[in-house]
Amino acid sequence: SQQGEEDPQALSIQEGENATMNCSYKTSINNLQWYRQNSGRGLVHLILIRSNEREKHSGRLRVTLDTSKKSSSLLITASRAADTASYFCATAQFKAAGNKLTFGGGTRVLVKP
Amino acid sequence: ETGVTQTPRHLVMGMTNKKSLKCEQHLGHNAMYWYKQSAKKPLELMFVYNFKEQTENNSVPSRFSPECPNSSHLFLHLHTLQPEDSALYLCASSPRGSRGEDTQYFGPGTRLTVL
């Protein structure tokens, strides 16, 4: 079963509104990361939150992490048309052989002008 | 853009062909990854290389054969593929191959179609 699952699978909002998406996972993690993917392109790293952190900000992005519920949320404030993309959470488990990320299925966000 | 390039960007091949995907990173990273992204499925990790050594093979069929001649280059050799192997193949690299916080930098991907 996949480690990270995003909710909702798709989200449509008007420019200027906030977009919130959630990620749930099953096993313990070292950190959780959010990535963005524009259609048919590679993923771009947005933000990393460590397992001992509860909230983190980067520009218009706000990420929360609740390890007791094994969940995270990504909030994009004052959305723009350029924010239209798929957003993925990825959980990191450190292994002796190196870092490993497990990605969720993603949330497709459409920001209408 | 991100310092990770992939060639070709698009590839159409028959089931009996042999082809190779190439990935190059210009970031001085020590770890490289191959992922498969199919429609309506989560991103699937295929292989991980740390300091040129393969450290993860995620039960990938032998018709996919990776090669990592040095820390900057990663290849995926393809032979006798199936139509269900059609997908976007993404390469990524990260700074550290060992324990520690590590973010991954992705290439633009190769869109593969198997006829």
mmCIF file with all atom_site columns, C-alpha atoms in Angstrom:
data_model
loop_
_atom_site.group_PDB
_atom_site.id
_atom_site.type_symbol
_atom_site.label_atom_id
_atom_site.label_alt_id
_atom_site.label_comp_id
_atom_site.label_asym_id
_atom_site.label_entity_id
_atom_site.label_seq_id
_atom_site.pdbx_PDB_ins_code
_atom_site.Cartn_x
_atom_site.Cartn_y
_atom_site.Cartn_z
_atom_site.occupancy
_atom_site.B_iso_or_equiv
_atom_site.pdbx_formal_charge
_atom_site.auth_seq_id
_atom_site.auth_comp_id
_atom_site.auth_asym_id
_atom_site.auth_atom_id
_atom_site.pdbx_PDB_model_num
ATOM 1   C CA . SER A 1 1   ? 0.000   0.000  0.000   1.00 0.00 ? 1   SER A CA 1
ATOM 2   C CA . GLN A 1 2   ? 1.239   3.508  -0.728  1.00 0.00 ? 2   GLN A CA 1
ATOM 3   C CA . GLN A 1 3   ? 2.736   5.505  2.078   1.00 0.00 ? 3   GLN A CA 1
ATOM 4   C CA . GLY A 1 4   ? 1.285   8.912  1.260   1.00 0.00 ? 4   GLY A CA 1
ATOM 5   C CA . GLU A 1 5   ? -2.234  9.573  0.105   1.00 0.00 ? 5   GLU A CA 1
ATOM 6   C CA . GLU A 1 6   ? -3.386  13.030 -0.853  1.00 0.00 ? 6   GLU A CA 1
ATOM 7   C CA . ASP A 1 7   ? -6.852  14.426 -0.425  1.00 0.00 ? 7   ASP A CA 1
ATOM 8   C CA . PRO A 1 8   ? -8.605  15.735 -2.420  1.00 0.00 ? 8   PRO A CA 1
ATOM 9   C CA . GLN A 1 9   ? -7.502  14.174 -5.690  1.00 0.00 ? 9   GLN A CA 1
ATOM 10  C CA . ALA A 1 10  ? -8.516  17.335 -7.541  1.00 0.00 ? 10  ALA A CA 1
ATOM 11  C CA . LEU A 1 11  ? -9.244  20.910 -6.547  1.00 0.00 ? 11  LEU A CA 1
ATOM 12  C CA . SER A 1 12  ? -10.577 23.827 -8.575  1.00 0.00 ? 12  SER A CA 1
ATOM 13  C CA . ILE A 1 13  ? -10.457 27.365 -7.179  1.00 0.00 ? 13  ILE A CA 1
ATOM 14  C CA . GLN A 1 14  ? -10.560 30.982 -8.318  1.00 0.00 ? 14  GLN A CA 1
ATOM 15  C CA . GLU A 1 15  ? -7.427  33.094 -8.437  1.00 0.00 ? 15  GLU A CA 1
ATOM 16  C CA . GLY A 1 16  ? -6.900  34.784 -5.093  1.00 0.00 ? 16  GLY A CA 1
ATOM 17  C CA . GLU A 1 17  ? -8.490  32.001 -3.066  1.00 0.00 ? 17  GLU A CA 1
ATOM 18  C CA . ASN A 1 18  ? -6.578  29.663 -0.787  1.00 0.00 ? 18  ASN A CA 1
ATOM 19  C CA . ALA A 1 19  ? -5.953  26.024 -1.671  1.00 0.00 ? 19  ALA A CA 1
ATOM 20  C CA . THR A 1 20  ? -5.604  23.349 0.981   1.00 0.00 ? 20  THR A CA 1
ATOM 21  C CA . MET A 1 21  ? -4.631  19.757 0.407   1.00 0.00 ? 21  MET A CA 1
ATOM 22  C CA . ASN A 1 22  ? -3.934  16.958 2.858   1.00 0.00 ? 22  ASN A CA 1
ATOM 23  C CA . CYS A 1 23  ? -1.613  14.003 3.001   1.00 0.00 ? 23  CYS A CA 1
ATOM 24  C CA . SER A 1 24  ? -1.896  10.930 5.188   1.00 0.00 ? 24  SER A CA 1
ATOM 25  C CA . TYR A 1 25  ? 0.730   8.269  5.690   1.00 0.00 ? 25  TYR A CA 1
ATOM 26  C CA . LYS A 1 26  ? 1.051   4.976  7.476   1.00 0.00 ? 26  LYS A CA 1
ATOM 27  C CA . THR A 1 27  ? 4.508   4.426  8.960   1.00 0.00 ? 27  THR A CA 1
ATOM 28  C CA . SER A 1 28  ? 6.879   6.577  10.984  1.00 0.00 ? 28  SER A CA 1
ATOM 29  C CA . ILE A 1 29  ? 8.894   9.102  9.039   1.00 0.00 ? 29  ILE A CA 1
ATOM 30  C CA . ASN A 1 30  ? 11.984  11.263 9.373   1.00 0.00 ? 30  ASN A CA 1
ATOM 31  C CA . ASN A 1 31  ? 10.624  14.117 7.308   1.00 0.00 ? 31  ASN A CA 1
ATOM 32  C CA . LEU A 1 32  ? 7.840   14.910 4.868   1.00 0.00 ? 32  LEU A CA 1
ATOM 33  C CA . GLN A 1 33  ? 8.291   16.863 1.684   1.00 0.00 ? 33  GLN A CA 1
ATOM 34  C CA . TRP A 1 34  ? 5.950   18.533 -0.799  1.00 0.00 ? 34  TRP A CA 1
ATOM 35  C CA . TYR A 1 35  ? 6.650   18.692 -4.508  1.00 0.00 ? 35  TYR A CA 1
ATOM 36  C CA . ARG A 1 36  ? 4.900   20.363 -7.433  1.00 0.00 ? 36  ARG A CA 1
ATOM 37  C CA . GLN A 1 37  ? 4.637   18.994 -10.960 1.00 0.00 ? 37  GLN A CA 1
ATOM 38  C CA . ASN A 1 38  ? 3.501   20.971 -13.966 1.00 0.00 ? 38  ASN A CA 1
ATOM 39  C CA . SER A 1 39  ? 1.822   18.900 -16.634 1.00 0.00 ? 39  SER A CA 1
ATOM 40  C CA . GLY A 1 40  ? 4.153   16.277 -18.092 1.00 0.00 ? 40  GLY A CA 1
ATOM 41  C CA . ARG A 1 41  ? 7.237   17.760 -16.456 1.00 0.00 ? 41  ARG A CA 1
ATOM 42  C CA . GLY A 1 42  ? 9.561   16.833 -13.616 1.00 0.00 ? 42  GLY A CA 1
ATOM 43  C CA . LEU A 1 43  ? 8.799   17.460 -9.970  1.00 0.00 ? 43  LEU A CA 1
ATOM 44  C CA . VAL A 1 44  ? 10.040  20.547 -8.156  1.00 0.00 ? 44  VAL A CA 1
ATOM 45  C CA . HIS A 1 45  ? 10.729  20.509 -4.432  1.00 0.00 ? 45  HIS A CA 1
ATOM 46  C CA . LEU A 1 46  ? 8.663   23.026 -2.471  1.00 0.00 ? 46  LEU A CA 1
ATOM 47  C CA . ILE A 1 47  ? 9.205   22.510 1.227   1.00 0.00 ? 47  ILE A CA 1
ATOM 48  C CA . LEU A 1 48  ? 10.486  19.981 3.779   1.00 0.00 ? 48  LEU A CA 1
ATOM 49  C CA . ILE A 1 49  ? 9.170   19.584 7.320   1.00 0.00 ? 49  ILE A CA 1
ATOM 50  C CA . ARG A 1 50  ? 10.972  17.457 9.862   1.00 0.00 ? 50  ARG A CA 1
ATOM 51  C CA . SER A 1 51  ? 9.197   14.966 12.099  1.00 0.00 ? 51  SER A CA 1
ATOM 52  C CA . ASN A 1 52  ? 9.839   17.173 15.166  1.00 0.00 ? 52  ASN A CA 1
ATOM 53  C CA . GLU A 1 53  ? 8.351   20.262 13.525  1.00 0.00 ? 53  GLU A CA 1
ATOM 54  C CA . ARG A 1 54  ? 4.671   21.151 13.496  1.00 0.00 ? 54  ARG A CA 1
ATOM 55  C CA . GLU A 1 55  ? 4.474   24.028 11.044  1.00 0.00 ? 55  GLU A CA 1
ATOM 56  C CA . LYS A 1 56  ? 6.639   25.613 8.401   1.00 0.00 ? 56  LYS A CA 1
ATOM 57  C CA . HIS A 1 57  ? 6.256   28.554 6.029   1.00 0.00 ? 57  HIS A CA 1
ATOM 58  C CA . SER A 1 58  ? 7.815   29.398 2.693   1.00 0.00 ? 58  SER A CA 1
ATOM 59  C CA . GLY A 1 59  ? 6.433   32.424 0.873   1.00 0.00 ? 59  GLY A CA 1
ATOM 60  C CA . ARG A 1 60  ? 2.748   31.720 0.188   1.00 0.00 ? 60  ARG A CA 1
ATOM 61  C CA . LEU A 1 61  ? 3.096   28.107 1.339   1.00 0.00 ? 61  LEU A CA 1
ATOM 62  C CA . ARG A 1 62  ? 2.248   26.838 4.790   1.00 0.00 ? 62  ARG A CA 1
ATOM 63  C CA . VAL A 1 63  ? 2.799   23.217 5.760   1.00 0.00 ? 63  VAL A CA 1
ATOM 64  C CA . THR A 1 64  ? 1.651   21.522 8.935   1.00 0.00 ? 64  THR A CA 1
ATOM 65  C CA . LEU A 1 65  ? 2.580   18.115 10.269  1.00 0.00 ? 65  LEU A CA 1
ATOM 66  C CA . ASP A 1 66  ? 0.741   16.067 12.879  1.00 0.00 ? 66  ASP A CA 1
ATOM 67  C CA . THR A 1 67  ? 2.737   12.938 13.584  1.00 0.00 ? 67  THR A CA 1
ATOM 68  C CA . SER A 1 68  ? 0.143   11.627 16.044  1.00 0.00 ? 68  SER A CA 1
ATOM 69  C CA . LYS A 1 69  ? -2.402  11.549 13.216  1.00 0.00 ? 69  LYS A CA 1
ATOM 70  C CA . LYS A 1 70  ? 0.192   10.759 10.573  1.00 0.00 ? 70  LYS A CA 1
ATOM 71  C CA . SER A 1 71  ? -1.010  13.610 8.431   1.00 0.00 ? 71  SER A CA 1
ATOM 72  C CA . SER A 1 72  ? 0.214   16.807 6.805   1.00 0.00 ? 72  SER A CA 1
ATOM 73  C CA . SER A 1 73  ? -1.439  19.690 5.034   1.00 0.00 ? 73  SER A CA 1
ATOM 74  C CA . LEU A 1 74  ? -0.248  22.143 2.409   1.00 0.00 ? 74  LEU A CA 1
ATOM 75  C CA . LEU A 1 75  ? -1.893  25.545 2.187   1.00 0.00 ? 75  LEU A CA 1
ATOM 76  C CA . ILE A 1 76  ? -1.299  27.844 -0.754  1.00 0.00 ? 76  ILE A CA 1
ATOM 77  C CA . THR A 1 77  ? -2.516  31.346 0.032   1.00 0.00 ? 77  THR A CA 1
ATOM 78  C CA . ALA A 1 78  ? -3.665  33.944 -2.504  1.00 0.00 ? 78  ALA A CA 1
ATOM 79  C CA . SER A 1 79  ? -3.426  31.440 -5.353  1.00 0.00 ? 79  SER A CA 1
ATOM 80  C CA . ARG A 1 80  ? -2.374  32.444 -8.847  1.00 0.00 ? 80  ARG A CA 1
ATOM 81  C CA . ALA A 1 81  ? -3.017  30.872 -12.225 1.00 0.00 ? 81  ALA A CA 1
ATOM 82  C CA . ALA A 1 82  ? 0.659   29.827 -12.245 1.00 0.00 ? 82  ALA A CA 1
ATOM 83  C CA . ASP A 1 83  ? -0.029  27.619 -9.208  1.00 0.00 ? 83  ASP A CA 1
ATOM 84  C CA . THR A 1 84  ? -2.001  25.276 -11.461 1.00 0.00 ? 84  THR A CA 1
ATOM 85  C CA . ALA A 1 85  ? -0.156  21.969 -11.127 1.00 0.00 ? 85  ALA A CA 1
ATOM 86  C CA . SER A 1 86  ? -0.199  18.623 -9.331  1.00 0.00 ? 86  SER A CA 1
ATOM 87  C CA . TYR A 1 87  ? 1.084   18.601 -5.773  1.00 0.00 ? 87  TYR A CA 1
ATOM 88  C CA . PHE A 1 88  ? 2.644   15.531 -4.179  1.00 0.00 ? 88  PHE A CA 1
ATOM 89  C CA . CYS A 1 89  ? 3.626   14.727 -0.651  1.00 0.00 ? 89  CYS A CA 1
ATOM 90  C CA . ALA A 1 90  ? 6.573   12.431 -0.112  1.00 0.00 ? 90  ALA A CA 1
ATOM 91  C CA . THR A 1 91  ? 7.582   10.759 3.102   1.00 0.00 ? 91  THR A CA 1
ATOM 92  C CA . ALA A 1 92  ? 11.219  10.111 3.881   1.00 0.00 ? 92  ALA A CA 1
ATOM 93  C CA . GLN A 1 93  ? 12.489  7.112  5.752   1.00 0.00 ? 93  GLN A CA 1
ATOM 94  C CA . PHE A 1 94  ? 16.189  6.902  6.363   1.00 0.00 ? 94  PHE A CA 1
ATOM 95  C CA . LYS A 1 95  ? 17.708  3.568  5.623   1.00 0.00 ? 95  LYS A CA 1
ATOM 96  C CA . ALA A 1 96  ? 21.220  2.333  6.112   1.00 0.00 ? 96  ALA A CA 1
ATOM 97  C CA . ALA A 1 97  ? 21.710  2.455  2.378   1.00 0.00 ? 97  ALA A CA 1
ATOM 98  C CA . GLY A 1 98  ? 20.431  6.002  2.020   1.00 0.00 ? 98  GLY A CA 1
ATOM 99  C CA . ASN A 1 99  ? 17.441  8.254  1.840   1.00 0.00 ? 99  ASN A CA 1
ATOM 100 C CA . LYS A 1 100 ? 14.218  6.963  0.310   1.00 0.00 ? 100 LYS A CA 1
ATOM 101 C CA . LEU A 1 101 ? 11.136  8.976  -0.620  1.00 0.00 ? 101 LEU A CA 1
ATOM 102 C CA . THR A 1 102 ? 7.693   7.456  -1.069  1.00 0.00 ? 102 THR A CA 1
ATOM 103 C CA . PHE A 1 103 ? 5.256   9.608  -3.025  1.00 0.00 ? 103 PHE A CA 1
ATOM 104 C CA . GLY A 1 104 ? 1.501   9.851  -2.781  1.00 0.00 ? 104 GLY A CA 1
ATOM 105 C CA . GLY A 1 105 ? -0.901  9.974  -5.702  1.00 0.00 ? 105 GLY A CA 1
ATOM 106 C CA . GLY A 1 106 ? -1.039  13.771 -5.813  1.00 0.00 ? 106 GLY A CA 1
ATOM 107 C CA . THR A 1 107 ? -3.651  16.526 -5.813  1.00 0.00 ? 107 THR A CA 1
ATOM 108 C CA . ARG A 1 108 ? -4.389  18.233 -9.129  1.00 0.00 ? 108 ARG A CA 1
ATOM 109 C CA . VAL A 1 109 ? -4.995  21.929 -8.536  1.00 0.00 ? 109 VAL A CA 1
ATOM 110 C CA . LEU A 1 110 ? -6.616  24.175 -11.119 1.00 0.00 ? 110 LEU A CA 1
ATOM 111 C CA . VAL A 1 111 ? -6.546  27.900 -10.433 1.00 0.00 ? 111 VAL A CA 1
ATOM 112 C CA . LYS A 1 112 ? -8.967  29.752 -12.663 1.00 0.00 ? 112 LYS A CA 1
ATOM 113 C CA . PRO A 1 113 ? -8.168  33.361 -13.582 1.00 0.00 ? 113 PRO A CA 1
ATOM 114 C CA . GLU B 2 1   ? 16.400  24.491 -15.123 1.00 0.00 ? 1   GLU B CA 1
ATOM 115 C CA . THR B 2 2   ? 17.104  22.139 -12.223 1.00 0.00 ? 2   THR B CA 1
ATOM 116 C CA . GLY B 2 3   ? 20.487  20.868 -13.339 1.00 0.00 ? 3   GLY B CA 1
ATOM 117 C CA . VAL B 2 4   ? 19.154  17.429 -14.253 1.00 0.00 ? 4   VAL B CA 1
ATOM 118 C CA . THR B 2 5   ? 18.751  16.666 -17.938 1.00 0.00 ? 5   THR B CA 1
ATOM 119 C CA . GLN B 2 6   ? 17.126  13.685 -19.586 1.00 0.00 ? 6   GLN B CA 1
ATOM 120 C CA . THR B 2 7   ? 17.278  12.476 -23.167 1.00 0.00 ? 7   THR B CA 1
ATOM 121 C CA . PRO B 2 8   ? 15.344  11.740 -25.187 1.00 0.00 ? 8   PRO B CA 1
ATOM 122 C CA . ARG B 2 9   ? 12.273  13.679 -24.072 1.00 0.00 ? 9   ARG B CA 1
ATOM 123 C CA . HIS B 2 10  ? 9.966   11.443 -26.101 1.00 0.00 ? 10  HIS B CA 1
ATOM 124 C CA . LEU B 2 11  ? 10.474  7.870  -27.255 1.00 0.00 ? 11  LEU B CA 1
ATOM 125 C CA . VAL B 2 12  ? 8.262   5.504  -29.200 1.00 0.00 ? 12  VAL B CA 1
ATOM 126 C CA . MET B 2 13  ? 9.437   1.928  -29.459 1.00 0.00 ? 13  MET B CA 1
ATOM 127 C CA . GLY B 2 14  ? 8.184   -1.463 -30.476 1.00 0.00 ? 14  GLY B CA 1
ATOM 128 C CA . MET B 2 15  ? 8.155   -4.400 -28.106 1.00 0.00 ? 15  MET B CA 1
ATOM 129 C CA . THR B 2 16  ? 11.196  -5.953 -29.768 1.00 0.00 ? 16  THR B CA 1
ATOM 130 C CA . ASN B 2 17  ? 13.351  -2.830 -29.770 1.00 0.00 ? 17  ASN B CA 1
ATOM 131 C CA . LYS B 2 18  ? 16.260  -2.015 -27.521 1.00 0.00 ? 18  LYS B CA 1
ATOM 132 C CA . LYS B 2 19  ? 16.666  1.571  -26.415 1.00 0.00 ? 19  LYS B CA 1
ATOM 133 C CA . SER B 2 20  ? 18.311  3.534  -23.632 1.00 0.00 ? 20  SER B CA 1
ATOM 134 C CA . LEU B 2 21  ? 17.285  6.520  -21.564 1.00 0.00 ? 21  LEU B CA 1
ATOM 135 C CA . LYS B 2 22  ? 19.975  8.889  -20.375 1.00 0.00 ? 22  LYS B CA 1
ATOM 136 C CA . CYS B 2 23  ? 20.102  11.137 -17.349 1.00 0.00 ? 23  CYS B CA 1
ATOM 137 C CA . GLU B 2 24  ? 22.819  13.605 -16.442 1.00 0.00 ? 24  GLU B CA 1
ATOM 138 C CA . GLN B 2 25  ? 23.073  15.779 -13.360 1.00 0.00 ? 25  GLN B CA 1
ATOM 139 C CA . HIS B 2 26  ? 25.284  18.860 -13.141 1.00 0.00 ? 26  HIS B CA 1
ATOM 140 C CA . LEU B 2 27  ? 24.788  19.427 -9.428  1.00 0.00 ? 27  LEU B CA 1
ATOM 141 C CA . GLY B 2 28  ? 27.600  17.386 -7.929  1.00 0.00 ? 28  GLY B CA 1
ATOM 142 C CA . HIS B 2 29  ? 25.143  15.040 -6.232  1.00 0.00 ? 29  HIS B CA 1
ATOM 143 C CA . ASN B 2 30  ? 25.980  11.585 -4.948  1.00 0.00 ? 30  ASN B CA 1
ATOM 144 C CA . ALA B 2 31  ? 22.655  9.795  -5.343  1.00 0.00 ? 31  ALA B CA 1
ATOM 145 C CA . MET B 2 32  ? 20.556  9.204  -8.467  1.00 0.00 ? 32  MET B CA 1
ATOM 146 C CA . TYR B 2 33  ? 17.133  7.679  -8.925  1.00 0.00 ? 33  TYR B CA 1
ATOM 147 C CA . TRP B 2 34  ? 14.817  6.313  -11.604 1.00 0.00 ? 34  TRP B CA 1
ATOM 148 C CA . TYR B 2 35  ? 11.068  6.676  -11.153 1.00 0.00 ? 35  TYR B CA 1
ATOM 149 C CA . LYS B 2 36  ? 8.133   5.527  -13.259 1.00 0.00 ? 36  LYS B CA 1
ATOM 150 C CA . GLN B 2 37  ? 5.003   7.672  -13.435 1.00 0.00 ? 37  GLN B CA 1
ATOM 151 C CA . SER B 2 38  ? 1.958   6.036  -15.002 1.00 0.00 ? 38  SER B CA 1
ATOM 152 C CA . ALA B 2 39  ? -1.452  7.574  -15.432 1.00 0.00 ? 39  ALA B CA 1
ATOM 153 C CA . LYS B 2 40  ? -3.549  7.316  -12.290 1.00 0.00 ? 40  LYS B CA 1
ATOM 154 C CA . LYS B 2 41  ? -0.790  5.647  -10.251 1.00 0.00 ? 41  LYS B CA 1
ATOM 155 C CA . PRO B 2 42  ? 1.558   7.127  -7.679  1.00 0.00 ? 42  PRO B CA 1
ATOM 156 C CA . LEU B 2 43  ? 5.130   7.812  -8.625  1.00 0.00 ? 43  LEU B CA 1
ATOM 157 C CA . GLU B 2 44  ? 6.991   4.498  -8.369  1.00 0.00 ? 44  GLU B CA 1
ATOM 158 C CA . LEU B 2 45  ? 10.612  4.317  -7.321  1.00 0.00 ? 45  LEU B CA 1
ATOM 159 C CA . MET B 2 46  ? 12.513  1.890  -9.549  1.00 0.00 ? 46  MET B CA 1
ATOM 160 C CA . PHE B 2 47  ? 16.213  2.129  -8.725  1.00 0.00 ? 47  PHE B CA 1
ATOM 161 C CA . VAL B 2 48  ? 18.516  4.046  -6.417  1.00 0.00 ? 48  VAL B CA 1
ATOM 162 C CA . TYR B 2 49  ? 22.245  4.558  -6.850  1.00 0.00 ? 49  TYR B CA 1
ATOM 163 C CA . ASN B 2 50  ? 24.462  5.951  -4.115  1.00 0.00 ? 50  ASN B CA 1
ATOM 164 C CA . PHE B 2 51  ? 28.042  6.796  -5.053  1.00 0.00 ? 51  PHE B CA 1
ATOM 165 C CA . LYS B 2 52  ? 27.605  4.735  -8.265  1.00 0.00 ? 52  LYS B CA 1
ATOM 166 C CA . GLU B 2 53  ? 26.462  1.635  -6.367  1.00 0.00 ? 53  GLU B CA 1
ATOM 167 C CA . GLN B 2 54  ? 22.930  0.321  -6.734  1.00 0.00 ? 54  GLN B CA 1
ATOM 168 C CA . THR B 2 55  ? 21.303  0.365  -3.310  1.00 0.00 ? 55  THR B CA 1
ATOM 169 C CA . GLU B 2 56  ? 17.682  -0.211 -4.243  1.00 0.00 ? 56  GLU B CA 1
ATOM 170 C CA . ASN B 2 57  ? 15.889  -2.267 -6.841  1.00 0.00 ? 57  ASN B CA 1
ATOM 171 C CA . ASN B 2 58  ? 12.176  -2.013 -6.225  1.00 0.00 ? 58  ASN B CA 1
ATOM 172 C CA . SER B 2 59  ? 11.308  -5.408 -7.750  1.00 0.00 ? 59  SER B CA 1
ATOM 173 C CA . VAL B 2 60  ? 11.681  -4.013 -11.248 1.00 0.00 ? 60  VAL B CA 1
ATOM 174 C CA . PRO B 2 61  ? 11.375  -6.516 -14.143 1.00 0.00 ? 61  PRO B CA 1
ATOM 175 C CA . SER B 2 62  ? 14.663  -7.466 -15.752 1.00 0.00 ? 62  SER B CA 1
ATOM 176 C CA . ARG B 2 63  ? 13.616  -5.876 -19.059 1.00 0.00 ? 63  ARG B CA 1
ATOM 177 C CA . PHE B 2 64  ? 14.687  -2.630 -17.335 1.00 0.00 ? 64  PHE B CA 1
ATOM 178 C CA . SER B 2 65  ? 18.443  -2.544 -16.778 1.00 0.00 ? 65  SER B CA 1
ATOM 179 C CA . PRO B 2 66  ? 20.040  0.469  -15.070 1.00 0.00 ? 66  PRO B CA 1
ATOM 180 C CA . GLU B 2 67  ? 23.634  1.567  -15.404 1.00 0.00 ? 67  GLU B CA 1
ATOM 181 C CA . CYS B 2 68  ? 25.502  4.202  -13.426 1.00 0.00 ? 68  CYS B CA 1
ATOM 182 C CA . PRO B 2 69  ? 29.041  4.672  -14.782 1.00 0.00 ? 69  PRO B CA 1
ATOM 183 C CA . ASN B 2 70  ? 29.721  7.662  -12.529 1.00 0.00 ? 70  ASN B CA 1
ATOM 184 C CA . SER B 2 71  ? 27.900  9.898  -10.073 1.00 0.00 ? 71  SER B CA 1
ATOM 185 C CA . SER B 2 72  ? 26.815  12.284 -12.833 1.00 0.00 ? 72  SER B CA 1
ATOM 186 C CA . HIS B 2 73  ? 25.301  9.852  -15.311 1.00 0.00 ? 73  HIS B CA 1
ATOM 187 C CA . LEU B 2 74  ? 22.524  7.313  -15.101 1.00 0.00 ? 74  LEU B CA 1
ATOM 188 C CA . PHE B 2 75  ? 21.122  5.149  -17.856 1.00 0.00 ? 75  PHE B CA 1
ATOM 189 C CA . LEU B 2 76  ? 18.073  2.955  -18.149 1.00 0.00 ? 76  LEU B CA 1
ATOM 190 C CA . HIS B 2 77  ? 18.417  0.265  -20.803 1.00 0.00 ? 77  HIS B CA 1
ATOM 191 C CA . LEU B 2 78  ? 15.150  -1.032 -22.185 1.00 0.00 ? 78  LEU B CA 1
ATOM 192 C CA . HIS B 2 79  ? 14.509  -4.274 -24.053 1.00 0.00 ? 79  HIS B CA 1
ATOM 193 C CA . THR B 2 80  ? 11.445  -6.328 -24.955 1.00 0.00 ? 80  THR B CA 1
ATOM 194 C CA . LEU B 2 81  ? 9.117   -3.927 -23.198 1.00 0.00 ? 81  LEU B CA 1
ATOM 195 C CA . GLN B 2 82  ? 5.367   -4.333 -22.884 1.00 0.00 ? 82  GLN B CA 1
ATOM 196 C CA . PRO B 2 83  ? 2.662   -1.762 -23.713 1.00 0.00 ? 83  PRO B CA 1
ATOM 197 C CA . GLU B 2 84  ? 1.968   -1.375 -19.987 1.00 0.00 ? 84  GLU B CA 1
ATOM 198 C CA . ASP B 2 85  ? 5.512   -0.013 -19.614 1.00 0.00 ? 85  ASP B CA 1
ATOM 199 C CA . SER B 2 86  ? 4.379   3.142  -21.408 1.00 0.00 ? 86  SER B CA 1
ATOM 200 C CA . ALA B 2 87  ? 4.827   5.956  -18.891 1.00 0.00 ? 87  ALA B CA 1
ATOM 201 C CA . LEU B 2 88  ? 6.812   9.041  -17.971 1.00 0.00 ? 88  LEU B CA 1
ATOM 202 C CA . TYR B 2 89  ? 10.233  7.997  -16.692 1.00 0.00 ? 89  TYR B CA 1
ATOM 203 C CA . LEU B 2 90  ? 11.757  10.487 -14.327 1.00 0.00 ? 90  LEU B CA 1
ATOM 204 C CA . CYS B 2 91  ? 15.331  10.730 -13.189 1.00 0.00 ? 91  CYS B CA 1
ATOM 205 C CA . ALA B 2 92  ? 16.281  12.513 -9.979  1.00 0.00 ? 92  ALA B CA 1
ATOM 206 C CA . SER B 2 93  ? 19.402  13.245 -7.994  1.00 0.00 ? 93  SER B CA 1
ATOM 207 C CA . SER B 2 94  ? 20.058  14.289 -4.412  1.00 0.00 ? 94  SER B CA 1
ATOM 208 C CA . PRO B 2 95  ? 23.099  15.720 -2.662  1.00 0.00 ? 95  PRO B CA 1
ATOM 209 C CA . ARG B 2 96  ? 23.798  13.018 -0.122  1.00 0.00 ? 96  ARG B CA 1
ATOM 210 C CA . GLY B 2 97  ? 23.632  9.290  -0.580  1.00 0.00 ? 97  GLY B CA 1
ATOM 211 C CA . SER B 2 98  ? 23.730  8.483  3.099   1.00 0.00 ? 98  SER B CA 1
ATOM 212 C CA . ARG B 2 99  ? 21.532  9.229  6.070   1.00 0.00 ? 99  ARG B CA 1
ATOM 213 C CA . GLY B 2 100 ? 20.342  12.773 6.410   1.00 0.00 ? 100 GLY B CA 1
ATOM 214 C CA . GLU B 2 101 ? 17.786  15.186 5.062   1.00 0.00 ? 101 GLU B CA 1
ATOM 215 C CA . ASP B 2 102 ? 17.818  15.057 1.353   1.00 0.00 ? 102 ASP B CA 1
ATOM 216 C CA . THR B 2 103 ? 15.658  16.732 -1.250  1.00 0.00 ? 103 THR B CA 1
ATOM 217 C CA . GLN B 2 104 ? 15.498  15.395 -4.762  1.00 0.00 ? 104 GLN B CA 1
ATOM 218 C CA . TYR B 2 105 ? 15.988  17.320 -7.976  1.00 0.00 ? 105 TYR B CA 1
ATOM 219 C CA . PHE B 2 106 ? 14.104  15.964 -10.941 1.00 0.00 ? 106 PHE B CA 1
ATOM 220 C CA . GLY B 2 107 ? 14.734  15.995 -14.642 1.00 0.00 ? 107 GLY B CA 1
ATOM 221 C CA . PRO B 2 108 ? 11.935  16.773 -17.113 1.00 0.00 ? 108 PRO B CA 1
ATOM 222 C CA . GLY B 2 109 ? 11.298  13.104 -17.846 1.00 0.00 ? 109 GLY B CA 1
ATOM 223 C CA . THR B 2 110 ? 11.155  10.875 -20.898 1.00 0.00 ? 110 THR B CA 1
ATOM 224 C CA . ARG B 2 111 ? 7.681   10.116 -22.213 1.00 0.00 ? 111 ARG B CA 1
ATOM 225 C CA . LEU B 2 112 ? 7.878   6.488  -23.361 1.00 0.00 ? 112 LEU B CA 1
ATOM 226 C CA . THR B 2 113 ? 5.294   4.834  -25.581 1.00 0.00 ? 113 THR B CA 1
ATOM 227 C CA . VAL B 2 114 ? 5.560   1.115  -26.263 1.00 0.00 ? 114 VAL B CA 1
ATOM 228 C CA . LEU B 2 115 ? 3.601   -0.077 -29.277 1.00 0.00 ? 115 LEU B CA 1
#
